[in-house]
Amino acid sequence: MLGLGNSITSGVTLDAFTWLPTDVNGLVLWHKNGTGVDVGQWDDSSGNDNHGVQVTSGNQAAVSSGGLHFDGSDDYYEYSTQLNIGESEAYTLAIVYNLDTNDTKSTVFSKNANSTFFEFFDADTVRVNYNGNVLNINGGNHTAGSDRILVLTRAATTGGHRTYEDGSDTAVGSGSKTGVAIWENLGIRNDNDRAFDGKIYEVMVWDNVSISGEDLTNLNTYLTNVRNSL
């Protein structure tokens, strides 16, 4: 697998891997590792300027390896513009992360005072809740203390979900559920509930696209390079 730079094998220079998340249309949020990250704000590199902001020092995560380390208690960030995914729309979510513990629920995205969220539910399950329409997707491996990769896709119309882990293009979990996803927080649910416990190194969301085929392969290669560079 090629890294972010050129690789020389048997005297032949191979082309650098140059794919970026912005190469796929529909990118609505991109917290990029090592880019615009500080305790008070993690910049959005998607071009939409929907930065994650936290002005209260007691709710700020610590910067760690180019991402943020959430304390599992009350660290979180807010968006000025909600991520709003329609009831039957496709989307893709990708994250490089490291859980401090996998025996508690760790929320990645949520809406305040509403049952709409995406979270690591336990050691092998992720849960999505579309305003009360709940889907548990099993088959994962969310080992605590390990740098890991997760890609979640949802197909348009049918709501077919697939999860991919650690750079593999083979789905480890699946399920079907439609529903509206409105996310306005990173790292917590309902202001003080199910806080993310661990590190988020990079995370991105596409609306109206369920990434597959060559783009999925490129995405997994990109995420693997991020993880390997930590």
PDB file of C-alpha atoms in Angstrom:
ATOM      1  CA  MET A   1       0.000   0.000   0.000  1.00  0.00           C
ATOM      2  CA  LEU A   2       1.332   3.421  -0.923  1.00  0.00           C
ATOM      3  CA  GLY A   3       1.775   6.047   1.728  1.00  0.00           C
ATOM      4  CA  LEU A   4       1.277   9.775   1.422  1.00  0.00           C
ATOM      5  CA  GLY A   5       4.675  10.235  -0.172  1.00  0.00           C
ATOM      6  CA  ASN A   6       6.477   8.598  -3.071  1.00  0.00           C
ATOM      7  CA  SER A   7       7.742   5.037  -2.635  1.00  0.00           C
ATOM      8  CA  ILE A   8      10.809   3.654  -4.423  1.00  0.00           C
ATOM      9  CA  THR A   9      10.828  -0.069  -5.202  1.00  0.00           C
ATOM     10  CA  SER A  10      13.644  -1.775  -7.187  1.00  0.00           C
ATOM     11  CA  GLY A  11      14.784   1.580  -8.525  1.00  0.00           C
ATOM     12  CA  VAL A  12      11.307   2.547  -9.798  1.00  0.00           C
ATOM     13  CA  THR A  13       9.538   5.565  -8.302  1.00  0.00           C
ATOM     14  CA  LEU A  14       5.809   4.940  -7.802  1.00  0.00           C
ATOM     15  CA  ASP A  15       3.276   7.761  -7.973  1.00  0.00           C
ATOM     16  CA  ALA A  16       2.145   9.243  -4.678  1.00  0.00           C
ATOM     17  CA  PHE A  17      -1.399   8.537  -3.518  1.00  0.00           C
ATOM     18  CA  THR A  18      -3.152  11.851  -4.104  1.00  0.00           C
ATOM     19  CA  TRP A  19      -6.871  11.111  -3.553  1.00  0.00           C
ATOM     20  CA  LEU A  20      -8.634  13.465  -1.139  1.00  0.00           C
ATOM     21  CA  PRO A  21     -12.154  13.424   0.378  1.00  0.00           C
ATOM     22  CA  THR A  22     -12.974  16.529  -1.682  1.00  0.00           C
ATOM     23  CA  ASP A  23     -12.609  14.396  -4.831  1.00  0.00           C
ATOM     24  CA  VAL A  24     -16.085  12.981  -4.117  1.00  0.00           C
ATOM     25  CA  ASN A  25     -18.964  15.427  -4.515  1.00  0.00           C
ATOM     26  CA  GLY A  26     -21.273  15.953  -1.554  1.00  0.00           C
ATOM     27  CA  LEU A  27     -18.679  16.411   1.208  1.00  0.00           C
ATOM     28  CA  VAL A  28     -20.481  18.496   3.843  1.00  0.00           C
ATOM     29  CA  LEU A  29     -18.067  18.183   6.794  1.00  0.00           C
ATOM     30  CA  TRP A  30     -14.382  17.318   7.116  1.00  0.00           C
ATOM     31  CA  HIS A  31     -12.418  17.598  10.330  1.00  0.00           C
ATOM     32  CA  LYS A  32      -8.967  16.906   8.921  1.00  0.00           C
ATOM     33  CA  ASN A  33      -6.173  15.533  11.054  1.00  0.00           C
ATOM     34  CA  GLY A  34      -3.630  18.193  11.966  1.00  0.00           C
ATOM     35  CA  THR A  35      -5.498  20.989  10.176  1.00  0.00           C
ATOM     36  CA  GLY A  36      -7.110  23.873  12.056  1.00  0.00           C
ATOM     37  CA  VAL A  37      -7.422  21.906  15.275  1.00  0.00           C
ATOM     38  CA  ASP A  38      -7.283  23.634  18.663  1.00  0.00           C
ATOM     39  CA  VAL A  39      -9.040  23.211  22.001  1.00  0.00           C
ATOM     40  CA  GLY A  40     -11.621  25.854  21.066  1.00  0.00           C
ATOM     41  CA  GLN A  41     -12.253  24.943  17.448  1.00  0.00           C
ATOM     42  CA  TRP A  42     -11.717  22.231  14.864  1.00  0.00           C
ATOM     43  CA  ASP A  43     -11.944  23.724  11.403  1.00  0.00           C
ATOM     44  CA  ASP A  44     -14.127  22.271   8.682  1.00  0.00           C
ATOM     45  CA  SER A  45     -11.905  21.536   5.656  1.00  0.00           C
ATOM     46  CA  SER A  46     -14.827  20.636   3.357  1.00  0.00           C
ATOM     47  CA  GLY A  47     -15.110  24.212   2.094  1.00  0.00           C
ATOM     48  CA  ASN A  48     -18.375  24.798   3.972  1.00  0.00           C
ATOM     49  CA  ASP A  49     -16.722  26.538   6.957  1.00  0.00           C
ATOM     50  CA  ASN A  50     -18.980  24.658   9.398  1.00  0.00           C
ATOM     51  CA  HIS A  51     -16.388  24.571  12.151  1.00  0.00           C
ATOM     52  CA  GLY A  52     -16.819  22.686  15.410  1.00  0.00           C
ATOM     53  CA  VAL A  53     -16.632  25.309  18.165  1.00  0.00           C
ATOM     54  CA  GLN A  54     -16.495  25.186  21.958  1.00  0.00           C
ATOM     55  CA  VAL A  55     -15.996  28.465  23.841  1.00  0.00           C
ATOM     56  CA  THR A  56     -16.394  27.025  27.362  1.00  0.00           C
ATOM     57  CA  SER A  57     -13.002  25.868  28.623  1.00  0.00           C
ATOM     58  CA  GLY A  58     -14.473  23.129  30.825  1.00  0.00           C
ATOM     59  CA  ASN A  59     -16.092  21.500  27.787  1.00  0.00           C
ATOM     60  CA  GLN A  60     -13.036  21.609  25.529  1.00  0.00           C
ATOM     61  CA  ALA A  61     -11.237  18.448  24.490  1.00  0.00           C
ATOM     62  CA  ALA A  62      -7.443  18.174  24.485  1.00  0.00           C
ATOM     63  CA  VAL A  63      -5.491  18.243  21.235  1.00  0.00           C
ATOM     64  CA  SER A  64      -3.918  14.832  20.607  1.00  0.00           C
ATOM     65  CA  SER A  65      -1.982  13.552  17.559  1.00  0.00           C
ATOM     66  CA  GLY A  66      -3.629  16.057  15.246  1.00  0.00           C
ATOM     67  CA  GLY A  67      -7.151  15.363  16.533  1.00  0.00           C
ATOM     68  CA  LEU A  68      -9.106  15.794  19.760  1.00  0.00           C
ATOM     69  CA  HIS A  69      -9.152  13.662  22.926  1.00  0.00           C
ATOM     70  CA  PHE A  70     -12.615  13.750  24.537  1.00  0.00           C
ATOM     71  CA  ASP A  71     -12.873  13.011  28.256  1.00  0.00           C
ATOM     72  CA  GLY A  72     -16.047  10.892  28.170  1.00  0.00           C
ATOM     73  CA  SER A  73     -17.786  13.351  30.472  1.00  0.00           C
ATOM     74  CA  ASP A  74     -18.610  16.772  29.056  1.00  0.00           C
ATOM     75  CA  ASP A  75     -16.295  17.608  26.141  1.00  0.00           C
ATOM     76  CA  TYR A  76     -18.114  18.504  22.927  1.00  0.00           C
ATOM     77  CA  TYR A  77     -18.249  20.931  19.993  1.00  0.00           C
ATOM     78  CA  GLU A  78     -21.145  22.726  18.324  1.00  0.00           C
ATOM     79  CA  TYR A  79     -21.895  23.550  14.698  1.00  0.00           C
ATOM     80  CA  SER A  80     -23.444  26.831  13.568  1.00  0.00           C
ATOM     81  CA  THR A  81     -25.157  24.979  10.715  1.00  0.00           C
ATOM     82  CA  GLN A  82     -26.865  21.643  11.328  1.00  0.00           C
ATOM     83  CA  LEU A  83     -25.922  18.631   9.245  1.00  0.00           C
ATOM     84  CA  ASN A  84     -29.328  17.736   7.807  1.00  0.00           C
ATOM     85  CA  ILE A  85     -29.687  14.454   5.918  1.00  0.00           C
ATOM     86  CA  GLY A  86     -33.130  13.784   4.444  1.00  0.00           C
ATOM     87  CA  GLU A  87     -35.311  10.827   5.352  1.00  0.00           C
ATOM     88  CA  SER A  88     -34.482   8.759   2.273  1.00  0.00           C
ATOM     89  CA  GLU A  89     -31.163  10.342   1.327  1.00  0.00           C
ATOM     90  CA  ALA A  90     -27.890   8.497   1.021  1.00  0.00           C
ATOM     91  CA  TYR A  91     -24.906   9.493   3.114  1.00  0.00           C
ATOM     92  CA  THR A  92     -21.421   8.364   4.104  1.00  0.00           C
ATOM     93  CA  LEU A  93     -19.616   8.866   7.408  1.00  0.00           C
ATOM     94  CA  ALA A  94     -15.929   8.029   7.900  1.00  0.00           C
ATOM     95  CA  ILE A  95     -13.881   8.283  11.076  1.00  0.00           C
ATOM     96  CA  VAL A  96     -10.406   7.480  12.413  1.00  0.00           C
ATOM     97  CA  TYR A  97     -10.701   7.043  16.184  1.00  0.00           C
ATOM     98  CA  ASN A  98      -9.408   5.445  19.379  1.00  0.00           C
ATOM     99  CA  LEU A  99     -11.825   4.610  22.201  1.00  0.00           C
ATOM    100  CA  ASP A 100     -10.585   4.827  25.793  1.00  0.00           C
ATOM    101  CA  THR A 101     -13.278   2.310  26.708  1.00  0.00           C
ATOM    102  CA  ASN A 102     -15.821   0.376  24.660  1.00  0.00           C
ATOM    103  CA  ASP A 103     -18.168  -0.592  27.494  1.00  0.00           C
ATOM    104  CA  THR A 104     -19.971   2.761  27.477  1.00  0.00           C
ATOM    105  CA  LYS A 105     -21.802   4.518  24.660  1.00  0.00           C
ATOM    106  CA  SER A 106     -19.655   7.069  22.825  1.00  0.00           C
ATOM    107  CA  THR A 107     -21.574   9.602  20.719  1.00  0.00           C
ATOM    108  CA  VAL A 108     -19.946  11.025  17.606  1.00  0.00           C
ATOM    109  CA  PHE A 109     -22.772  13.220  16.238  1.00  0.00           C
ATOM    110  CA  SER A 110     -26.076  14.270  17.795  1.00  0.00           C
ATOM    111  CA  LYS A 111     -28.845  16.844  17.970  1.00  0.00           C
ATOM    112  CA  ASN A 112     -29.622  18.601  21.245  1.00  0.00           C
ATOM    113  CA  ALA A 113     -32.581  17.235  23.243  1.00  0.00           C
ATOM    114  CA  ASN A 114     -33.529  14.877  20.439  1.00  0.00           C
ATOM    115  CA  SER A 115     -33.183  11.165  19.757  1.00  0.00           C
ATOM    116  CA  THR A 116     -31.034  11.694  16.684  1.00  0.00           C
ATOM    117  CA  PHE A 117     -27.456  10.508  16.884  1.00  0.00           C
ATOM    118  CA  PHE A 118     -24.646   8.244  15.715  1.00  0.00           C
ATOM    119  CA  GLU A 119     -22.642   6.429  18.388  1.00  0.00           C
ATOM    120  CA  PHE A 120     -20.346   3.546  19.184  1.00  0.00           C
ATOM    121  CA  PHE A 121     -22.812   1.492  21.219  1.00  0.00           C
ATOM    122  CA  ASP A 122     -20.511  -1.251  22.543  1.00  0.00           C
ATOM    123  CA  ALA A 123     -17.503  -3.390  21.578  1.00  0.00           C
ATOM    124  CA  ASP A 124     -19.054  -4.647  18.319  1.00  0.00           C
ATOM    125  CA  THR A 125     -22.072  -2.423  17.591  1.00  0.00           C
ATOM    126  CA  VAL A 126     -22.690   1.050  16.222  1.00  0.00           C
ATOM    127  CA  ARG A 127     -26.102   2.662  16.632  1.00  0.00           C
ATOM    128  CA  VAL A 128     -27.870   5.233  14.511  1.00  0.00           C
ATOM    129  CA  ASN A 129     -31.057   6.864  15.737  1.00  0.00           C
ATOM    130  CA  TYR A 130     -33.174   8.845  13.300  1.00  0.00           C
ATOM    131  CA  ASN A 131     -35.557  10.654  15.661  1.00  0.00           C
ATOM    132  CA  GLY A 132     -36.631   7.426  17.330  1.00  0.00           C
ATOM    133  CA  ASN A 133     -36.027   5.075  14.398  1.00  0.00           C
ATOM    134  CA  VAL A 134     -33.161   3.023  15.825  1.00  0.00           C
ATOM    135  CA  LEU A 135     -30.782   0.753  13.942  1.00  0.00           C
ATOM    136  CA  ASN A 136     -28.078  -1.314  15.667  1.00  0.00           C
ATOM    137  CA  ILE A 137     -25.380  -2.528  13.272  1.00  0.00           C
ATOM    138  CA  ASN A 138     -23.395  -5.444  14.666  1.00  0.00           C
ATOM    139  CA  GLY A 139     -20.260  -7.212  13.520  1.00  0.00           C
ATOM    140  CA  GLY A 140     -17.666  -4.590  14.310  1.00  0.00           C
ATOM    141  CA  ASN A 141     -14.556  -4.613  16.456  1.00  0.00           C
ATOM    142  CA  HIS A 142     -14.141  -1.454  18.509  1.00  0.00           C
ATOM    143  CA  THR A 143     -11.165  -2.497  20.605  1.00  0.00           C
ATOM    144  CA  ALA A 144     -10.361   0.087  23.262  1.00  0.00           C
ATOM    145  CA  GLY A 145      -6.900   1.647  23.136  1.00  0.00           C
ATOM    146  CA  SER A 146      -6.437   0.911  19.430  1.00  0.00           C
ATOM    147  CA  ASP A 147      -6.346   3.344  16.494  1.00  0.00           C
ATOM    148  CA  ARG A 148      -9.195   2.218  14.248  1.00  0.00           C
ATOM    149  CA  ILE A 149     -11.148   3.116  11.109  1.00  0.00           C
ATOM    150  CA  LEU A 150     -14.895   2.989  10.475  1.00  0.00           C
ATOM    151  CA  VAL A 151     -16.849   3.824   7.328  1.00  0.00           C
ATOM    152  CA  LEU A 152     -20.660   3.866   7.441  1.00  0.00           C
ATOM    153  CA  THR A 153     -22.755   4.163   4.278  1.00  0.00           C
ATOM    154  CA  ARG A 154     -26.506   4.461   3.795  1.00  0.00           C
ATOM    155  CA  ALA A 155     -28.158   3.894   0.426  1.00  0.00           C
ATOM    156  CA  ALA A 156     -30.836   6.223  -0.904  1.00  0.00           C
ATOM    157  CA  THR A 157     -34.518   5.180  -0.792  1.00  0.00           C
ATOM    158  CA  THR A 158     -33.974   1.743   0.798  1.00  0.00           C
ATOM    159  CA  GLY A 159     -31.955   2.973   3.785  1.00  0.00           C
ATOM    160  CA  GLY A 160     -29.570   0.050   3.418  1.00  0.00           C
ATOM    161  CA  HIS A 161     -26.583   0.556   5.748  1.00  0.00           C
ATOM    162  CA  ARG A 162     -23.149  -1.000   5.544  1.00  0.00           C
ATOM    163  CA  THR A 163     -20.154  -0.664   7.826  1.00  0.00           C
ATOM    164  CA  TYR A 164     -16.536  -1.154   6.819  1.00  0.00           C
ATOM    165  CA  GLU A 165     -13.617  -1.325   9.225  1.00  0.00           C
ATOM    166  CA  ASP A 166      -9.869  -0.824   9.230  1.00  0.00           C
ATOM    167  CA  GLY A 167      -9.341  -0.211   5.538  1.00  0.00           C
ATOM    168  CA  SER A 168     -11.289  -3.178   4.192  1.00  0.00           C
ATOM    169  CA  ASP A 169     -13.765  -2.842   1.294  1.00  0.00           C
ATOM    170  CA  THR A 170     -15.703  -5.843   2.657  1.00  0.00           C
ATOM    171  CA  ALA A 171     -18.691  -4.885   4.803  1.00  0.00           C
ATOM    172  CA  VAL A 172     -18.656  -6.253   8.356  1.00  0.00           C
ATOM    173  CA  GLY A 173     -22.203  -5.203   9.229  1.00  0.00           C
ATOM    174  CA  SER A 174     -25.468  -4.200   7.574  1.00  0.00           C
ATOM    175  CA  GLY A 175     -29.072  -3.219   8.240  1.00  0.00           C
ATOM    176  CA  SER A 176     -31.862  -1.054   6.852  1.00  0.00           C
ATOM    177  CA  LYS A 177     -33.481   2.079   8.248  1.00  0.00           C
ATOM    178  CA  THR A 178     -34.628   5.378   6.763  1.00  0.00           C
ATOM    179  CA  GLY A 179     -35.062   8.583   8.716  1.00  0.00           C
ATOM    180  CA  VAL A 180     -33.898  12.169   9.037  1.00  0.00           C
ATOM    181  CA  ALA A 181     -30.428  12.729  10.519  1.00  0.00           C
ATOM    182  CA  ILE A 182     -29.955  16.184  12.034  1.00  0.00           C
ATOM    183  CA  TRP A 183     -26.601  16.601  13.739  1.00  0.00           C
ATOM    184  CA  GLU A 184     -25.422  19.763  15.487  1.00  0.00           C
ATOM    185  CA  ASN A 185     -22.923  18.460  18.067  1.00  0.00           C
ATOM    186  CA  LEU A 186     -19.651  16.560  17.885  1.00  0.00           C
ATOM    187  CA  GLY A 187     -18.762  14.325  20.833  1.00  0.00           C
ATOM    188  CA  ILE A 188     -21.881  14.315  23.009  1.00  0.00           C
ATOM    189  CA  ARG A 189     -25.620  13.639  23.063  1.00  0.00           C
ATOM    190  CA  ASN A 190     -28.211  15.935  24.698  1.00  0.00           C
ATOM    191  CA  ASP A 191     -25.500  18.292  25.999  1.00  0.00           C
ATOM    192  CA  ASN A 192     -24.362  16.005  28.836  1.00  0.00           C
ATOM    193  CA  ASP A 193     -25.138  12.414  27.903  1.00  0.00           C
ATOM    194  CA  ARG A 194     -23.202   9.553  26.293  1.00  0.00           C
ATOM    195  CA  ALA A 195     -20.113  11.696  25.752  1.00  0.00           C
ATOM    196  CA  PHE A 196     -17.428  10.390  23.418  1.00  0.00           C
ATOM    197  CA  ASP A 197     -14.689   8.691  25.439  1.00  0.00           C
ATOM    198  CA  GLY A 198     -11.452   8.701  23.482  1.00  0.00           C
ATOM    199  CA  LYS A 199      -9.780  10.310  20.480  1.00  0.00           C
ATOM    200  CA  ILE A 200     -11.233  11.429  17.173  1.00  0.00           C
ATOM    201  CA  TYR A 201      -8.332  11.890  14.781  1.00  0.00           C
ATOM    202  CA  GLU A 202     -10.329  12.654  11.637  1.00  0.00           C
ATOM    203  CA  VAL A 203     -14.000  12.536  10.652  1.00  0.00           C
ATOM    204  CA  MET A 204     -15.970  13.410   7.514  1.00  0.00           C
ATOM    205  CA  VAL A 205     -19.525  13.244   6.185  1.00  0.00           C
ATOM    206  CA  TRP A 206     -20.944  13.191   2.664  1.00  0.00           C
ATOM    207  CA  ASP A 207     -24.628  13.927   1.963  1.00  0.00           C
ATOM    208  CA  ASN A 208     -26.526  12.347  -0.950  1.00  0.00           C
ATOM    209  CA  VAL A 209     -23.771   9.835  -1.681  1.00  0.00           C
ATOM    210  CA  SER A 210     -23.178   6.276  -0.522  1.00  0.00           C
ATOM    211  CA  ILE A 211     -19.527   5.796  -1.380  1.00  0.00           C
ATOM    212  CA  SER A 212     -18.714   2.523  -3.133  1.00  0.00           C
ATOM    213  CA  GLY A 213     -16.414   0.952  -5.714  1.00  0.00           C
ATOM    214  CA  GLU A 214     -13.163   2.728  -6.509  1.00  0.00           C
ATOM    215  CA  ASP A 215     -14.051   5.700  -4.321  1.00  0.00           C
ATOM    216  CA  LEU A 216     -14.538   3.383  -1.330  1.00  0.00           C
ATOM    217  CA  THR A 217     -11.146   1.802  -2.007  1.00  0.00           C
ATOM    218  CA  ASN A 218      -9.553   5.257  -2.231  1.00  0.00           C
ATOM    219  CA  LEU A 219     -11.306   6.403   0.934  1.00  0.00           C
ATOM    220  CA  ASN A 220     -10.078   3.378   2.854  1.00  0.00           C
ATOM    221  CA  THR A 221      -6.536   3.897   1.558  1.00  0.00           C
ATOM    222  CA  TYR A 222      -6.674   7.538   2.614  1.00  0.00           C
ATOM    223  CA  LEU A 223      -7.963   6.685   6.100  1.00  0.00           C
ATOM    224  CA  THR A 224      -5.345   3.956   6.498  1.00  0.00           C
ATOM    225  CA  ASN A 225      -2.622   6.463   5.647  1.00  0.00           C
ATOM    226  CA  VAL A 226      -4.001   8.846   8.284  1.00  0.00           C
ATOM    227  CA  ARG A 227      -4.021   6.109  10.913  1.00  0.00           C
ATOM    228  CA  ASN A 228      -0.542   4.929  10.028  1.00  0.00           C
ATOM    229  CA  SER A 229       0.814   8.468  10.302  1.00  0.00           C
ATOM    230  CA  LEU A 230      -0.375   8.985  13.899  1.00  0.00           C
TER     231      LEU A 230
END
